[in-house]
């Protein structure tokens, strides 16, 4: 079947399964339990149409809304107009949930254009010959996939709504109209936002829902499939599928995460995984009713029940004990009962091996600047001071590396110490206790963000040795996080200093000579623009891989990816499939956060599909590397030149005197801190005046997406492409797009960002005396980038190879266009010189309420 025919069939299926059903079930919203819901439901289509026409005619949001009320609802006062707008928001928020649920319920029928990247295709390759199966099996012995759930503030659906969505998806699969109607009624009465900001523990509880309801089943299902098909030793220590967890451990810039938080979250993760085991055990117990198991099953039930429902403060790692008892049951079934129901026992064994007593590894992360402060404080203490060079702080980097002594010392932090110092030192001690109670994998990674020098890592090791750990039993992996363009450029040099340092070299040897390095996509995009960020990370990976291979280090890249392409998102599996043999790809580690969690891992089916794609990408790129995935010197020079041109334009934009003011004035940036979805502040140094460097990448990207401009996802790309054309390299660029997976995926994801942009919404700014020229500058680059992309792809539309995804984006944008207009209407009123003082708070609330629906509809906008 040709790819064109496949796309045509997918489009037909999408129209039937999603578009038609959305129009059908949308009518059920007329019965939602809202005040005047029928009136709202009748008016909303007219309002949506009015917004579309007004946007096409480039009217200002204020003109659109005022003319709507004048035409359709004359005679009501301004307060009632505001009330109507809030009711529209309520209605549209639920429409977005319905669209999400319908699209997810149609997943198996619509399929994906990349079905060839599934686990099924890997099994088909294995079926070709014994040699192919053996090669894949060997690669699986080295390969690993780690998904790390983070508490970044872009997950706008509370747990109650996620539960409704899960049930709604199942009801939609069978078109159970009565159940669907009841669930939409429930949805109408369920709040979509919190009245207060969640605590870090609240965030953990929210994300544990996915661990318990999705990943517990999806990961064990994939593991079972791999074991069945390939030669994988059940007793092997190597784990193919791993989970990581940041809520409660990530304290970088979040003063609300404390040692007590980390302790509570670790305890909660342990308890929930035991509840999962206990539920499975009940199934096992109902099947194994033969003689000879009573004592073992009774003991198992007691262990699982007590740890699931009556956890003690004095906990121990029970994984080995549980496995011993389950293996005993399994062996007796095989030897005495013809292996009857042995698969039920093996299912639980598999899960206990996968999740232990910890469920997911709780990563600890802190900024290097904080860690330096803690080191300086601790090094002044009696007993430690004698081992520190007198002028240590004034030494250059190489001298510091020689001066660090790595001597054990049991230093207990005084109660009156600075809160950051106390938290860091107490958390280091807590990590040891968590390992003792939940297992070593429960808390074994410390990530140093903003890592700028090798001493940032080695000084942290000293802090561990001063806090109850010793060098012989330091079961911790120290992981640098390189984020900015400048940090990425020196990453290779930093790692070489570590690999050749005697103490660190010995530490790595004890850890299996494996080094994980985290690379941040979000901050590098904010720092240098889309092209430069992607190219800097690519170059850093090549250099870091070469360095690791030089010193025989097993390297794992941990990619800090957000949902949108501007933060490293988009079609991530295509990136991993196109790395080439210059980049270590045996281990895939990436963050999943915000809307990516619910959109790509919101059901067992979608979670399995997306994880299988990543596994396939890693294995296939290793076994069958394409020569086109290794960029030659000429192509590297072309991309480098493009990145430099893009970087220059982006930096000129960042340094523009109106840049921050424009973002503050015309986006919800200043109000994001009032959206109760995160325990994390929207910017570092919260009490100071807003500086771009303090602004979190999430807030930065979210603000541009609310503006419908998505600047971080494309700005500078058009200029870079035009430079190539003007210099006579256009044919080379077209060939590169057709042959290089890396280059193609980078530009395809850029087109996705642009597809979610709509400069018509802010076209009224064209005539603004202060910001008109600035707006036009942004619009010009968008137009240029779109024109160059269309020429490159020989198409008159963006995303020409993804018509279904393009249609989905267009429909979502159409659903939320009224929210965008309402938001910009409120901002326009707030920016007005004659805005009434009493209305300011109301307009603020209008802006805040619209943010939820716009991000949810975009699925990977924030």
Short mmCIF file of C-alpha atoms in Angstrom, two decimals, residues 90-484:
data_model
loop_
_atom_site.label_atom_id
_atom_site.label_comp_id
_atom_site.label_asym_id
_atom_site.label_seq_id
_atom_site.Cartn_x
_atom_site.Cartn_y
_atom_site.Cartn_z
CA UNK A 90 -16.83 27.04 30.92
CA UNK A 91 -18.50 25.55 27.87
CA UNK A 92 -15.40 25.57 25.64
CA UNK A 93 -13.17 24.05 28.36
CA UNK A 94 -15.41 20.99 28.34
CA UNK A 95 -15.55 20.90 24.54
CA UNK A 96 -11.77 20.56 24.56
CA UNK A 97 -12.03 17.57 26.92
CA UNK A 98 -14.60 15.98 24.62
CA UNK A 99 -12.39 16.50 21.58
CA UNK A 100 -9.39 15.01 23.43
CA UNK A 101 -11.43 12.00 24.52
CA UNK A 102 -12.89 11.38 21.05
CA UNK A 103 -9.48 11.61 19.42
CA UNK A 104 -7.93 9.27 22.01
CA UNK A 105 -10.81 6.78 21.72
CA UNK A 106 -10.22 6.65 17.95
CA UNK A 107 -6.49 5.99 18.33
CA UNK A 108 -6.53 2.41 17.03
CA UNK A 109 -8.82 3.26 14.10
CA UNK A 110 -6.97 6.35 12.96
CA UNK A 111 -3.52 4.85 13.48
CA UNK A 112 -0.38 6.89 13.04
CA UNK A 113 1.77 7.69 10.00
CA UNK A 114 4.71 6.19 11.87
CA UNK A 115 3.21 2.75 12.56
CA UNK A 116 6.38 1.29 11.07
CA UNK A 117 8.17 2.40 14.25
CA UNK A 118 6.17 0.17 16.57
CA UNK A 119 7.28 -2.90 18.50
CA UNK A 120 5.26 -4.99 16.07
CA UNK A 121 7.54 -3.93 13.22
CA UNK A 122 10.57 -4.88 15.34
CA UNK A 123 9.07 -8.33 15.81
CA UNK A 124 8.43 -8.60 12.07
CA UNK A 125 12.10 -7.83 11.45
CA UNK A 126 13.04 -10.54 13.96
CA UNK A 127 10.85 -13.04 12.11
CA UNK A 128 12.94 -12.65 8.95
CA UNK A 129 15.82 -14.77 10.25
CA UNK A 130 17.38 -16.23 13.38
CA UNK A 131 20.31 -13.86 12.93
CA UNK A 132 18.02 -10.81 12.91
CA UNK A 133 16.29 -12.05 16.07
CA UNK A 134 19.65 -12.66 17.74
CA UNK A 135 20.91 -9.17 16.81
CA UNK A 136 17.81 -7.50 18.23
CA UNK A 137 18.01 -9.62 21.39
CA UNK A 138 21.65 -8.64 21.89
CA UNK A 139 20.83 -4.95 21.49
CA UNK A 140 18.00 -5.23 23.99
CA UNK A 141 20.50 -6.51 26.57
CA UNK A 142 22.26 -3.13 26.41
CA UNK A 143 19.35 -0.83 25.57
CA UNK A 144 17.22 1.02 28.12
CA UNK A 145 14.36 3.51 28.01
CA UNK A 146 13.71 5.79 30.97
CA UNK A 147 10.71 8.11 31.08
CA UNK A 148 10.87 10.73 33.82
CA UNK A 149 7.67 12.41 34.97
CA UNK A 150 8.22 16.02 36.01
CA UNK A 151 6.03 18.44 37.91
CA UNK A 152 6.35 21.26 35.40
CA UNK A 153 3.30 23.53 35.49
CA UNK A 154 1.62 22.62 32.21
CA UNK A 155 -0.63 19.77 33.28
CA UNK A 156 -3.91 21.65 33.47
CA UNK A 157 -6.31 18.75 34.00
CA UNK A 158 -6.77 17.87 37.70
CA UNK A 159 -6.93 14.21 38.66
CA UNK A 160 -10.72 14.22 38.86
CA UNK A 161 -10.99 15.39 35.25
CA UNK A 162 -8.38 12.85 34.11
CA UNK A 163 -10.47 10.10 35.70
CA UNK A 164 -13.57 11.28 33.82
CA UNK A 165 -11.57 11.45 30.59
CA UNK A 166 -10.39 7.86 31.05
CA UNK A 167 -13.98 6.62 31.50
CA UNK A 168 -15.20 8.85 28.66
CA UNK A 169 -12.62 7.40 26.26
CA UNK A 170 -13.81 3.87 27.04
CA UNK A 171 -17.48 4.85 26.60
CA UNK A 172 -16.70 6.55 23.29
CA UNK A 173 -14.99 3.43 21.95
CA UNK A 174 -18.40 1.71 21.96
CA UNK A 175 -20.50 4.86 21.43
CA UNK A 176 -22.31 4.18 24.74
CA UNK A 177 -24.56 7.25 24.51
CA UNK A 178 -26.12 6.96 27.97
CA UNK A 179 -22.76 6.60 29.69
CA UNK A 180 -21.27 9.41 27.59
CA UNK A 181 -24.15 11.70 28.52
CA UNK A 182 -23.72 10.91 32.22
CA UNK A 183 -19.96 11.51 32.09
CA UNK A 184 -20.45 14.86 30.34
CA UNK A 185 -22.94 15.78 33.07
CA UNK A 186 -20.30 14.86 35.67
CA UNK A 187 -17.75 16.88 33.73
CA UNK A 188 -20.07 19.89 33.85
CA UNK A 189 -20.11 19.83 37.64
CA UNK A 190 -16.40 19.05 38.15
CA UNK A 191 -14.05 22.02 38.74
CA UNK A 192 -11.26 22.44 36.21
CA UNK A 193 -8.88 24.40 38.38
CA UNK A 194 -7.66 24.62 41.96
CA UNK A 195 -8.61 27.43 44.30
CA UNK A 196 -5.14 27.31 45.80
CA UNK A 197 -1.75 26.39 44.38
CA UNK A 198 -0.85 22.72 44.81
CA UNK A 199 1.97 21.71 47.10
CA UNK A 200 4.82 19.57 45.73
CA UNK A 201 3.15 16.58 47.41
CA UNK A 202 -0.14 17.41 45.65
CA UNK A 203 1.78 17.43 42.35
CA UNK A 204 3.25 14.04 43.18
CA UNK A 205 -0.17 12.61 43.99
CA UNK A 206 -1.49 13.94 40.67
CA UNK A 207 1.28 12.32 38.62
CA UNK A 208 1.23 9.07 40.60
CA UNK A 209 -2.24 8.61 39.07
CA UNK A 210 -0.43 7.95 35.78
CA UNK A 211 2.03 5.57 37.43
CA UNK A 212 -0.75 3.55 39.02
CA UNK A 213 -3.32 3.58 36.22
CA UNK A 214 -1.20 3.75 33.07
CA UNK A 215 2.51 2.94 33.39
CA UNK A 216 2.11 0.01 35.81
CA UNK A 217 0.13 -1.83 33.13
CA UNK A 218 1.75 -0.43 29.98
CA UNK A 219 5.37 -1.10 30.98
CA UNK A 220 4.72 -4.62 32.24
CA UNK A 221 2.79 -5.32 29.02
CA UNK A 222 5.73 -4.23 26.86
CA UNK A 223 8.18 -6.16 29.05
CA UNK A 224 6.05 -9.29 28.68
CA UNK A 225 5.96 -8.87 24.91
CA UNK A 226 9.75 -8.46 24.75
CA UNK A 227 10.37 -11.50 26.96
CA UNK A 228 8.01 -13.62 24.89
CA UNK A 229 9.53 -12.64 21.56
CA UNK A 230 13.22 -12.19 22.31
CA UNK A 231 15.88 -14.03 24.26
CA UNK A 232 15.75 -11.99 27.46
CA UNK A 233 16.93 -13.55 30.70
CA UNK A 234 14.32 -13.09 33.42
CA UNK A 235 17.07 -13.13 36.05
CA UNK A 236 19.14 -10.41 34.35
CA UNK A 237 19.81 -7.28 36.41
CA UNK A 238 19.67 -5.06 33.33
CA UNK A 239 16.33 -3.31 33.10
CA UNK A 240 15.03 -2.25 29.67
CA UNK A 241 12.16 -0.06 30.92
CA UNK A 242 12.63 2.40 33.79
CA UNK A 243 10.61 5.21 35.33
CA UNK A 244 11.88 8.42 36.93
CA UNK A 245 10.02 10.94 39.07
CA UNK A 246 10.74 14.60 39.83
CA UNK A 247 7.86 15.88 42.02
CA UNK A 248 9.19 16.09 45.56
CA UNK A 249 12.82 15.76 44.49
CA UNK A 250 13.29 18.65 42.07
CA UNK A 251 14.10 21.69 44.21
CA UNK A 252 15.84 23.82 41.54
CA UNK A 253 14.30 27.24 42.04
CA UNK A 254 11.38 25.83 44.01
CA UNK A 255 11.57 26.83 47.68
CA UNK A 256 8.44 24.77 48.40
CA UNK A 257 10.31 21.46 48.01
CA UNK A 258 11.91 20.48 51.32
CA UNK A 259 13.56 17.41 52.83
CA UNK A 260 10.25 16.53 54.46
CA UNK A 261 8.56 16.76 51.03
CA UNK A 262 11.08 14.34 49.53
CA UNK A 263 10.59 11.95 52.43
CA UNK A 264 6.79 12.07 52.10
CA UNK A 265 6.81 11.52 48.33
CA UNK A 266 9.23 8.57 48.58
CA UNK A 267 6.97 7.01 51.19
CA UNK A 268 3.88 7.62 49.03
CA UNK A 269 5.48 6.05 45.93
CA UNK A 270 6.32 2.96 47.97
CA UNK A 271 2.81 2.65 49.37
CA UNK A 272 1.10 3.03 45.98
CA UNK A 273 3.22 0.37 44.27
CA UNK A 274 2.36 -2.03 47.10
CA UNK A 275 -1.32 -1.27 46.53
CA UNK A 276 -0.85 -2.18 42.88
CA UNK A 277 0.84 -5.43 43.90
CA UNK A 278 -1.91 -6.21 46.40
CA UNK A 279 -4.63 -5.81 43.75
CA UNK A 280 -2.74 -8.21 41.47
CA UNK A 281 -2.16 -10.58 44.36
CA UNK A 282 -5.92 -10.81 44.97
CA UNK A 283 -6.32 -12.06 41.40
CA UNK A 284 -3.48 -14.54 41.92
CA UNK A 285 -5.01 -15.84 45.16
CA UNK A 286 -8.38 -16.48 43.49
CA UNK A 287 -6.67 -18.72 40.92
CA UNK A 288 -4.20 -20.63 43.07
CA UNK A 289 -6.54 -22.56 45.33
CA UNK A 290 -4.53 -25.82 45.41
CA UNK A 291 -2.88 -27.46 48.38
CA UNK A 292 0.70 -26.61 49.26
CA UNK A 293 0.56 -22.82 48.95
CA UNK A 294 -1.30 -21.72 52.08
CA UNK A 295 1.65 -20.56 54.20
CA UNK A 296 3.48 -18.80 51.38
CA UNK A 297 0.36 -17.01 50.13
CA UNK A 298 -0.59 -15.99 53.66
CA UNK A 299 2.86 -14.53 54.25
CA UNK A 300 2.78 -12.73 50.90
CA UNK A 301 -0.65 -11.29 51.55
CA UNK A 302 0.43 -10.00 54.95
CA UNK A 303 3.53 -8.29 53.51
CA UNK A 304 1.65 -6.67 50.62
CA UNK A 305 -1.40 -5.63 52.66
CA UNK A 306 0.54 -4.11 55.55
CA UNK A 307 2.83 -2.11 53.26
CA UNK A 308 -0.08 -1.00 51.09
CA UNK A 309 -2.48 0.08 53.84
CA UNK A 310 -0.62 0.21 57.15
CA UNK A 311 2.91 1.34 56.28
CA UNK A 312 5.27 1.68 59.21
CA UNK A 313 7.89 4.37 59.68
CA UNK A 314 10.60 1.72 59.92
CA UNK A 315 10.45 0.34 56.37
CA UNK A 316 12.83 -2.02 54.61
CA UNK A 317 13.48 -2.99 51.02
CA UNK A 318 11.37 -6.14 50.60
CA UNK A 319 11.80 -6.73 46.86
CA UNK A 320 14.11 -9.75 47.25
CA UNK A 321 11.87 -11.37 49.89
CA UNK A 322 8.72 -10.91 47.79
CA UNK A 323 10.43 -12.29 44.69
CA UNK A 324 11.73 -15.34 46.60
CA UNK A 325 8.20 -16.21 47.73
CA UNK A 326 6.71 -15.65 44.28
CA UNK A 327 9.47 -17.71 42.64
CA UNK A 328 8.70 -20.49 45.12
CA UNK A 329 5.02 -20.40 44.12
CA UNK A 330 5.98 -20.41 40.45
CA UNK A 331 8.32 -23.36 40.80
CA UNK A 332 5.71 -25.43 42.66
CA UNK A 333 3.11 -24.68 39.96
CA UNK A 334 5.55 -25.89 37.31
CA UNK A 335 6.66 -29.03 39.13
CA UNK A 336 3.40 -30.12 40.80
CA UNK A 337 0.49 -28.54 38.91
CA UNK A 338 1.32 -28.68 35.18
CA UNK A 339 2.16 -24.95 35.15
CA UNK A 340 -1.51 -24.08 35.67
CA UNK A 341 -1.89 -20.28 36.11
CA UNK A 342 1.88 -19.88 36.13
CA UNK A 343 1.47 -16.83 33.85
CA UNK A 344 -0.50 -15.06 36.62
CA UNK A 345 2.43 -15.48 39.00
CA UNK A 346 4.96 -14.51 36.34
CA UNK A 347 2.99 -11.34 35.69
CA UNK A 348 3.38 -10.26 39.31
CA UNK A 349 7.05 -11.34 39.37
CA UNK A 350 7.66 -9.19 36.33
CA UNK A 351 6.08 -6.16 37.96
CA UNK A 352 7.96 -6.58 41.25
CA UNK A 353 11.20 -6.76 39.25
CA UNK A 354 10.27 -3.65 37.27
CA UNK A 355 9.03 -1.45 40.11
CA UNK A 356 10.58 -2.88 43.28
CA UNK A 357 9.57 -1.07 46.46
CA UNK A 358 9.97 2.36 44.86
CA UNK A 359 7.78 2.43 41.68
CA UNK A 360 9.88 5.19 40.07
CA UNK A 361 13.35 6.57 40.82
CA UNK A 362 13.00 9.84 42.71
CA UNK A 363 15.59 12.19 41.19
CA UNK A 364 17.09 14.99 43.28
CA UNK A 365 17.92 18.21 41.42
CA UNK A 366 19.48 21.44 42.64
CA UNK A 367 21.15 24.43 41.02
CA UNK A 368 24.97 24.54 41.06
CA UNK A 369 24.92 28.05 42.57
CA UNK A 370 23.08 26.73 45.62
CA UNK A 371 25.41 23.75 45.89
CA UNK A 372 28.45 26.03 45.78
CA UNK A 373 26.97 28.07 48.63
CA UNK A 374 26.40 24.90 50.66
CA UNK A 375 29.96 23.71 50.00
CA UNK A 376 31.44 27.03 51.08
CA UNK A 377 29.41 26.99 54.28
CA UNK A 378 30.26 23.39 55.16
CA UNK A 379 33.96 23.84 54.36
CA UNK A 380 34.18 26.48 57.09
CA UNK A 381 33.17 23.97 59.79
CA UNK A 382 35.68 22.59 62.28
CA UNK A 383 36.92 19.19 61.20
CA UNK A 384 36.35 19.97 57.53
CA UNK A 385 38.19 23.28 57.34
CA UNK A 386 41.53 21.60 57.99
CA UNK A 387 41.18 19.60 54.76
CA UNK A 388 40.34 22.60 52.58
CA UNK A 389 42.98 24.79 50.99
CA UNK A 390 43.07 28.21 52.71
CA UNK A 391 42.53 30.10 49.49
CA UNK A 392 40.34 27.41 47.89
CA UNK A 393 37.60 29.77 46.72
CA UNK A 394 40.13 31.89 44.85
CA UNK A 395 41.79 28.98 43.04
CA UNK A 396 41.36 28.42 39.33
CA UNK A 397 39.40 25.36 38.19
CA UNK A 398 42.34 22.99 37.67
CA UNK A 399 43.77 23.87 41.08
CA UNK A 400 40.39 23.25 42.73
CA UNK A 401 40.20 19.79 41.19
CA UNK A 402 43.60 18.94 42.73
CA UNK A 403 42.72 20.50 46.09
CA UNK A 404 39.53 18.53 46.82
CA UNK A 405 40.48 15.79 49.31
CA UNK A 406 37.36 13.51 49.41
CA UNK A 407 37.73 12.71 53.10
CA UNK A 408 34.78 11.33 55.12
CA UNK A 409 33.38 13.49 57.90
CA UNK A 410 30.12 13.19 59.79
CA UNK A 411 28.96 16.81 59.69
CA UNK A 412 25.41 17.44 60.90
CA UNK A 413 23.86 20.67 59.72
CA UNK A 414 22.96 23.05 62.58
CA UNK A 415 19.27 23.92 62.98
CA UNK A 416 19.92 27.65 62.56
CA UNK A 417 21.55 27.24 59.14
CA UNK A 418 20.20 28.89 56.00
CA UNK A 419 17.13 27.00 54.67
CA UNK A 420 18.82 26.04 51.34
CA UNK A 421 21.94 24.81 53.13
CA UNK A 422 19.90 22.82 55.63
CA UNK A 423 17.69 21.32 52.91
CA UNK A 424 20.64 20.24 50.77
CA UNK A 425 22.59 18.56 53.56
CA UNK A 426 19.52 16.92 55.11
CA UNK A 427 18.37 15.66 51.73
CA UNK A 428 21.77 14.07 51.08
CA UNK A 429 21.36 12.13 54.33
CA UNK A 430 17.75 11.30 53.47
CA UNK A 431 18.79 9.75 50.14
CA UNK A 432 20.64 7.06 52.08
CA UNK A 433 17.57 6.30 54.21
CA UNK A 434 15.34 6.13 51.13
CA UNK A 435 17.71 3.62 49.54
CA UNK A 436 17.60 1.50 52.70
CA UNK A 437 13.79 1.47 52.84
CA UNK A 438 12.80 1.50 49.15
CA UNK A 439 15.87 0.05 47.45
CA UNK A 440 18.96 1.58 45.86
CA UNK A 441 17.12 2.56 42.68
CA UNK A 442 14.57 4.51 44.72
CA UNK A 443 16.80 7.59 44.99
CA UNK A 444 20.19 7.24 43.33
CA UNK A 445 20.51 10.23 40.98
CA UNK A 446 21.54 13.78 41.85
CA UNK A 447 21.22 16.28 38.99
CA UNK A 448 23.26 19.49 39.07
CA UNK A 449 21.46 22.08 36.97
CA UNK A 450 23.35 25.03 35.54
CA UNK A 451 26.49 22.91 35.74
CA UNK A 452 29.41 25.03 34.52
CA UNK A 453 32.56 23.27 35.72
CA UNK A 454 33.84 19.88 36.84
CA UNK A 455 34.24 21.13 40.41
CA UNK A 456 30.44 21.51 40.62
CA UNK A 457 30.26 17.71 40.54
CA UNK A 458 33.28 16.97 42.74
CA UNK A 459 32.32 19.49 45.42
CA UNK A 460 28.90 17.81 45.61
CA UNK A 461 30.61 14.45 46.14
CA UNK A 462 32.49 16.02 49.05
CA UNK A 463 29.16 17.12 50.54
CA UNK A 464 28.02 13.47 50.42
CA UNK A 465 31.21 12.31 52.11
CA UNK A 466 30.64 14.89 54.84
CA UNK A 467 27.03 13.73 55.35
CA UNK A 468 27.19 10.09 56.37
CA UNK A 469 28.22 8.50 53.06
CA UNK A 470 31.61 6.92 52.35
CA UNK A 471 33.54 6.51 49.13
CA UNK A 472 33.32 2.71 49.07
CA UNK A 473 29.52 2.67 49.25
CA UNK A 474 28.59 5.84 47.38
CA UNK A 475 25.61 4.38 45.49
CA UNK A 476 24.74 7.66 43.77
CA UNK A 477 25.00 8.80 40.15
CA UNK A 478 26.05 12.44 39.76
CA UNK A 479 24.55 13.99 36.67
CA UNK A 480 25.49 17.38 35.17
CA UNK A 481 22.76 19.33 33.40
CA UNK A 482 24.03 21.53 30.58
CA UNK A 483 21.35 24.02 29.56
CA UNK A 484 22.57 27.21 27.92
#
